[in-house]
Coordinates of C-alpha atoms in Angstrom, one line a residue:
M1 CA 9.8 162.7 -75.3
E2 CA 12.0 159.9 -74.4
N3 CA 14.8 158.8 -72.2
S4 CA 17.8 157.9 -74.3
T5 CA 21.5 157.6 -74.0
Q6 CA 22.6 158.1 -77.6
D7 CA 23.9 161.6 -77.0
S8 CA 26.3 160.7 -74.2
H9 CA 29.5 158.9 -73.5
L10 CA 28.2 157.9 -70.0
R11 CA 26.5 154.8 -68.7
S12 CA 22.7 154.9 -69.0
E13 CA 22.2 154.8 -65.2
T14 CA 24.0 158.2 -64.9
L15 CA 22.0 160.0 -67.5
V16 CA 18.4 161.0 -68.2
T17 CA 17.3 162.8 -71.4
Y18 CA 14.3 165.0 -72.2
D19 CA 13.6 165.8 -75.8
S20 CA 11.7 169.1 -76.2
P21 CA 9.9 170.2 -79.4
H22 CA 11.8 173.5 -79.0
T23 CA 15.3 174.7 -78.7
L24 CA 15.9 175.2 -75.0
Y25 CA 17.7 177.9 -73.0
A26 CA 16.4 178.9 -69.6
M27 CA 16.1 176.2 -67.0
S28 CA 15.4 175.8 -63.3
I29 CA 15.1 173.0 -60.8
S30 CA 12.6 173.3 -58.0
S31 CA 13.6 172.8 -54.4
S32 CA 10.1 171.5 -53.4
P33 CA 9.1 167.9 -53.1
H34 CA 7.4 168.2 -56.5
N35 CA 10.7 167.4 -58.3
R36 CA 9.9 169.8 -61.1
I37 CA 12.2 171.3 -63.7
A38 CA 11.1 174.3 -65.7
L39 CA 12.4 174.7 -69.3
G40 CA 12.1 177.8 -71.4
S41 CA 12.1 177.7 -75.2
F42 CA 14.4 179.8 -77.4
L43 CA 12.4 180.8 -80.4
E44 CA 13.1 183.9 -82.5
E45 CA 9.5 185.0 -82.3
F46 CA 7.2 186.7 -79.7
T47 CA 5.4 183.6 -78.4
N48 CA 7.6 181.2 -76.6
R49 CA 6.9 178.3 -74.2
V50 CA 7.8 177.2 -70.7
D51 CA 7.3 173.5 -70.0
V52 CA 7.4 172.0 -66.6
V53 CA 8.6 168.4 -66.3
S54 CA 8.8 166.1 -63.3
F55 CA 11.8 164.0 -62.5
D56 CA 11.3 160.5 -61.0
E57 CA 14.7 159.6 -59.4
Q58 CA 13.5 156.0 -58.8
T59 CA 12.6 155.2 -62.4
L60 CA 15.0 157.8 -63.9
T61 CA 12.2 159.3 -66.1
L62 CA 11.3 162.8 -67.0
K63 CA 7.6 163.5 -67.7
R64 CA 6.0 166.6 -69.1
N65 CA 2.6 167.7 -67.7
P66 CA 0.9 169.4 -70.6
N67 CA -1.3 171.3 -68.2
L68 CA 1.8 173.0 -66.8
S69 CA 3.0 174.3 -70.1
F70 CA 2.3 178.0 -70.7
D71 CA 3.1 180.7 -73.3
H72 CA 5.8 183.2 -72.4
P73 CA 6.3 186.5 -74.3
Y74 CA 9.8 186.3 -75.9
P75 CA 12.3 183.7 -74.9
P76 CA 12.8 183.8 -71.1
T77 CA 16.3 184.9 -70.3
K78 CA 16.2 183.1 -67.0
L79 CA 13.8 180.9 -65.0
M80 CA 14.1 180.4 -61.2
F81 CA 11.9 178.6 -58.7
H82 CA 11.5 180.1 -55.2
P83 CA 14.7 179.3 -53.3
N84 CA 12.8 178.5 -50.1
P85 CA 9.5 177.0 -51.1
L86 CA 8.6 175.9 -47.5
G87 CA 9.0 179.5 -46.4
S88 CA 7.1 181.1 -49.3
G89 CA 3.8 180.7 -47.5
K90 CA 2.3 178.8 -50.4
S91 CA 1.9 175.1 -50.9
N92 CA 2.6 175.4 -54.7
D93 CA 5.8 176.1 -56.5
I94 CA 6.5 179.8 -57.3
L95 CA 8.4 180.4 -60.5
A96 CA 10.0 183.6 -61.7
S97 CA 10.9 184.5 -65.3
S98 CA 12.7 187.4 -67.0
G99 CA 12.4 188.7 -70.5
D100 CA 10.6 191.9 -71.3
Y101 CA 9.5 192.1 -67.6
L102 CA 10.0 190.2 -64.4
R103 CA 7.1 187.8 -64.0
L104 CA 6.0 185.5 -61.1
W105 CA 3.9 182.4 -61.7
E106 CA 2.2 179.9 -59.4
V107 CA 2.7 176.3 -60.5
K108 CA -0.4 174.5 -59.2
E109 CA -1.2 170.8 -59.5
N110 CA -2.8 171.1 -63.0
C111 CA -2.3 174.7 -64.1
V112 CA 0.0 177.6 -64.0
E113 CA -1.4 181.0 -63.0
P114 CA 0.4 184.4 -63.3
I115 CA 0.9 186.1 -60.0
S116 CA 2.4 189.4 -61.0
L117 CA 4.1 191.3 -63.8
L118 CA 6.7 193.7 -62.4
N119 CA 7.5 196.8 -64.6
N120 CA 9.7 199.6 -63.4
S121 CA 9.4 201.7 -66.6
K122 CA 8.0 205.1 -65.6
S123 CA 8.1 206.7 -69.0
S124 CA 6.1 204.3 -71.2
E125 CA 4.6 200.9 -71.5
F126 CA 7.8 199.6 -72.9
C127 CA 10.8 198.6 -70.8
A128 CA 14.4 197.7 -71.5
P129 CA 14.8 193.9 -71.8
L130 CA 16.0 192.1 -68.7
T131 CA 19.1 189.9 -69.3
S132 CA 18.9 188.0 -66.0
F133 CA 17.9 188.0 -62.4
D134 CA 18.7 186.3 -59.1
W135 CA 16.4 185.4 -56.2
N136 CA 17.9 186.2 -52.8
E137 CA 18.1 182.9 -50.8
V138 CA 18.6 184.7 -47.5
E139 CA 15.9 187.3 -48.0
P140 CA 13.5 185.7 -50.5
R141 CA 11.3 188.7 -50.8
R142 CA 14.1 190.2 -52.8
I143 CA 14.8 189.6 -56.5
G144 CA 17.5 191.6 -58.3
T145 CA 17.2 192.1 -62.1
S146 CA 19.9 193.2 -64.6
S147 CA 19.0 195.1 -67.8
V148 CA 20.4 196.3 -71.1
D149 CA 19.8 199.8 -69.9
T150 CA 22.8 199.6 -67.5
T151 CA 20.7 199.3 -64.4
C152 CA 20.1 196.7 -61.7
T153 CA 16.7 196.8 -60.0
I154 CA 16.0 195.3 -56.6
W155 CA 12.4 194.3 -56.2
D156 CA 10.4 193.5 -53.1
V157 CA 8.3 190.8 -54.8
E158 CA 6.0 190.3 -51.8
R159 CA 4.8 193.9 -52.0
G160 CA 5.3 194.2 -55.8
V161 CA 7.4 197.4 -55.4
V162 CA 10.9 198.5 -56.3
E163 CA 13.2 198.7 -53.3
T164 CA 16.0 200.4 -55.3
Q165 CA 17.3 200.9 -58.8
L166 CA 21.0 201.5 -59.4
I167 CA 22.9 202.5 -62.5
A168 CA 25.3 199.6 -62.1
H169 CA 27.6 199.9 -65.1
D170 CA 28.6 201.9 -68.2
K171 CA 27.1 199.4 -70.6
E172 CA 24.5 196.6 -70.6
V173 CA 24.4 194.5 -67.5
H174 CA 24.5 190.8 -68.4
D175 CA 24.1 189.0 -65.1
I176 CA 23.5 189.5 -61.4
A177 CA 24.1 187.3 -58.3
W178 CA 23.3 187.7 -54.6
G179 CA 26.0 187.1 -52.0
E180 CA 24.3 188.1 -48.8
A181 CA 20.9 189.5 -47.9
G182 CA 21.9 193.0 -49.0
V183 CA 25.0 192.4 -51.1
F184 CA 25.0 191.6 -54.8
A185 CA 27.4 191.6 -57.7
S186 CA 26.9 192.2 -61.4
V187 CA 28.8 191.8 -64.7
S188 CA 28.5 193.9 -67.8
A189 CA 29.5 194.6 -71.4
D190 CA 31.9 197.1 -69.9
G191 CA 34.0 194.2 -68.8
S192 CA 33.8 194.7 -65.1
V193 CA 32.6 192.7 -62.1
R194 CA 31.2 195.1 -59.4
I195 CA 29.9 194.4 -55.9
F196 CA 27.1 196.5 -54.4
D197 CA 26.0 196.8 -50.8
L198 CA 22.4 198.1 -50.3
R199 CA 23.5 199.9 -47.1
D200 CA 25.7 202.1 -49.3
K201 CA 24.1 202.5 -52.7
E202 CA 26.3 205.3 -53.9
H203 CA 29.4 203.2 -54.1
S204 CA 30.5 199.9 -55.7
T205 CA 33.7 197.9 -55.6
I206 CA 35.2 196.8 -58.9
I207 CA 36.9 193.4 -58.3
Y208 CA 37.8 192.4 -61.8
E209 CA 38.1 194.0 -65.3
S210 CA 38.5 192.2 -68.6
P211 CA 42.2 192.0 -69.6
H212 CA 41.2 193.4 -73.0
P213 CA 39.2 196.7 -72.7
D214 CA 35.5 196.4 -73.4
T215 CA 35.5 192.6 -73.6
P216 CA 32.0 191.8 -72.2
L217 CA 31.5 189.6 -69.2
L218 CA 28.5 187.4 -69.7
R219 CA 27.8 185.3 -66.6
L220 CA 28.5 185.5 -62.9
A221 CA 28.2 182.7 -60.3
W222 CA 28.8 183.4 -56.6
N223 CA 30.0 180.5 -54.5
K224 CA 27.3 180.1 -51.9
Q225 CA 29.4 177.7 -49.8
D226 CA 32.3 180.2 -49.7
L227 CA 31.3 183.8 -50.4
R228 CA 34.9 184.8 -51.0
Y229 CA 34.8 183.2 -54.4
M230 CA 32.9 183.9 -57.6
A231 CA 33.3 182.9 -61.2
T232 CA 32.7 184.8 -64.4
I233 CA 33.1 184.1 -68.2
L234 CA 34.1 186.4 -71.0
M235 CA 32.5 186.7 -74.4
D236 CA 34.0 184.4 -77.0
S237 CA 36.5 183.0 -74.5
N238 CA 37.3 179.4 -73.5
K239 CA 38.2 180.5 -69.9
V240 CA 36.4 180.4 -66.6
V241 CA 37.8 183.1 -64.4
I242 CA 37.8 182.4 -60.7
L243 CA 37.9 185.5 -58.4
D244 CA 38.6 186.0 -54.7
I245 CA 36.9 189.2 -53.6
R246 CA 39.7 189.7 -51.0
S247 CA 42.3 190.2 -53.7
P248 CA 40.6 192.2 -56.5
T249 CA 41.8 192.5 -60.1
M250 CA 43.9 189.3 -60.2
P251 CA 42.1 186.0 -60.7
V252 CA 43.0 183.2 -58.4
A253 CA 42.6 180.7 -61.2
E254 CA 41.7 180.6 -64.9
L255 CA 40.2 177.3 -66.1
E256 CA 41.2 176.9 -69.8
R257 CA 40.5 173.4 -71.0
H258 CA 37.4 174.1 -73.1
R259 CA 38.0 174.0 -76.8
G260 CA 35.3 176.6 -77.5
S261 CA 33.6 179.5 -75.8
V262 CA 32.2 178.9 -72.4
N263 CA 28.4 179.6 -72.1
A264 CA 27.4 178.5 -68.6
I265 CA 28.9 178.0 -65.1
G266 CA 27.6 176.7 -61.8
W267 CA 29.1 176.1 -58.5
A268 CA 28.5 172.8 -56.6
P269 CA 25.7 173.4 -54.2
L270 CA 27.3 171.5 -51.3
S271 CA 31.0 171.9 -51.9
C272 CA 33.0 175.1 -52.0
R273 CA 35.7 173.8 -54.3
H274 CA 33.8 172.3 -57.2
I275 CA 32.4 174.1 -60.3
C276 CA 30.9 173.0 -63.6
S277 CA 31.2 174.7 -66.9
G278 CA 29.6 174.1 -70.3
G279 CA 30.5 175.4 -73.7
D280 CA 30.4 175.5 -77.5
D281 CA 32.6 172.5 -77.6
G282 CA 29.7 170.4 -76.3
Q283 CA 31.6 169.6 -73.1
A284 CA 30.5 169.9 -69.5
L285 CA 33.6 169.9 -67.3
I286 CA 33.7 169.5 -63.6
W287 CA 36.6 171.2 -61.8
E288 CA 38.1 170.8 -58.4
L289 CA 39.9 174.0 -57.4
P290 CA 43.3 173.2 -55.8
T291 CA 44.6 175.1 -52.8
V292 CA 47.5 176.2 -55.1
A293 CA 47.3 176.0 -58.8
G294 CA 50.3 174.4 -60.6
P295 CA 52.3 176.1 -63.4
S296 CA 50.6 174.1 -66.1
G297 CA 47.1 175.1 -65.1
I298 CA 44.2 173.1 -63.8
D299 CA 42.7 170.0 -65.5
P300 CA 39.0 169.1 -65.0
M301 CA 38.3 166.1 -62.8
S302 CA 35.6 164.8 -65.1
M303 CA 34.1 165.5 -68.5
F304 CA 30.8 164.8 -70.3
T305 CA 30.4 165.3 -74.0
A306 CA 27.0 166.3 -75.5
S307 CA 26.1 166.2 -79.1
S308 CA 26.1 170.0 -79.6
E309 CA 26.9 173.3 -77.9
I310 CA 25.9 173.4 -74.3
N311 CA 23.9 176.6 -73.7
Q312 CA 22.9 176.3 -70.1
L313 CA 23.6 174.3 -67.0
Q314 CA 22.2 174.1 -63.5
W315 CA 23.7 172.4 -60.4
S316 CA 20.9 172.7 -57.9
A317 CA 20.9 172.3 -54.2
A318 CA 17.6 170.5 -54.6
K319 CA 19.4 167.8 -56.6
P320 CA 23.1 168.0 -55.7
D321 CA 23.9 164.6 -57.3
W322 CA 22.6 165.8 -60.7
I323 CA 23.8 168.5 -63.1
A324 CA 21.2 169.6 -65.7
I325 CA 22.5 170.7 -69.1
A326 CA 20.6 172.1 -72.1
F327 CA 21.8 171.8 -75.7
A328 CA 19.8 172.2 -78.9
N329 CA 16.3 170.8 -78.0
K330 CA 17.5 168.4 -75.2
M331 CA 17.8 168.7 -71.5
Q332 CA 20.0 166.0 -69.8
L333 CA 20.5 165.2 -66.2
L334 CA 24.0 163.9 -65.5
K335 CA 24.6 161.9 -62.3
V336 CA 27.8 163.2 -60.6

């Protein structure tokens, strides 16, 4: 565990590195004063790990607390801290994870304790794996999960019960994102982006479909600063597709400067026009969306190069000046 700059092309004061003993994938930054970052391992075995590290912005150091590391069944597909820790009613951080089930954990000063395991499988002890989830910022009792069984499930995590479950797509659902308290969107292996309103569960609105039939959509990011816009990525594609929900089917922009497949996207937490993307080319690109795109496309406003494929990134409202990226066994915080 060290802070190094050898993997970057940036000045040392703009970069902090954490070396993990494991390959990393899932990642979340806490909004609480604890300045914690949760990191999930990606091991092809049952027992995986979640480490919690603390970030000191004064000394630019990342420190792992061994007491806050815990075993996790299978690699967590996503980690997410409670979006409003002050309103959670608890003094400690609450962390959610997805994999075989949705789990909630309480991160105390010197230990992590499981709060709940949420299983919606009525038929057996086994359930379809969860690909992702999103915690509703406006209504924090709600978490929406997406699953390989084509469904999205909305949980009331305070009561530990299912609010509703929808067959959302024709194939596996890969990601889910909340827009408003009762409105969410999802992307799927069927190649579509669909919006659902919990007040009218029988219907959904398709706002985008892959140009090539059955090209899966992998990730979805809804712009919290301007809910008219969302972004998605296609499997094995170097494009980030920007959508305006007011004009379905036609993207308002396609960001095509990556030289490999895009794996992760994140909107700026405090700006409606900036988005970051990371990909197999090892690049994290920050884009400013113009009012009108020119004929030659859009160039990124800044670029960071990592030493291997970037699998994950987080641009958190808790640390808007920092973007966290994960590649191989490293997590790096980039000052923007």
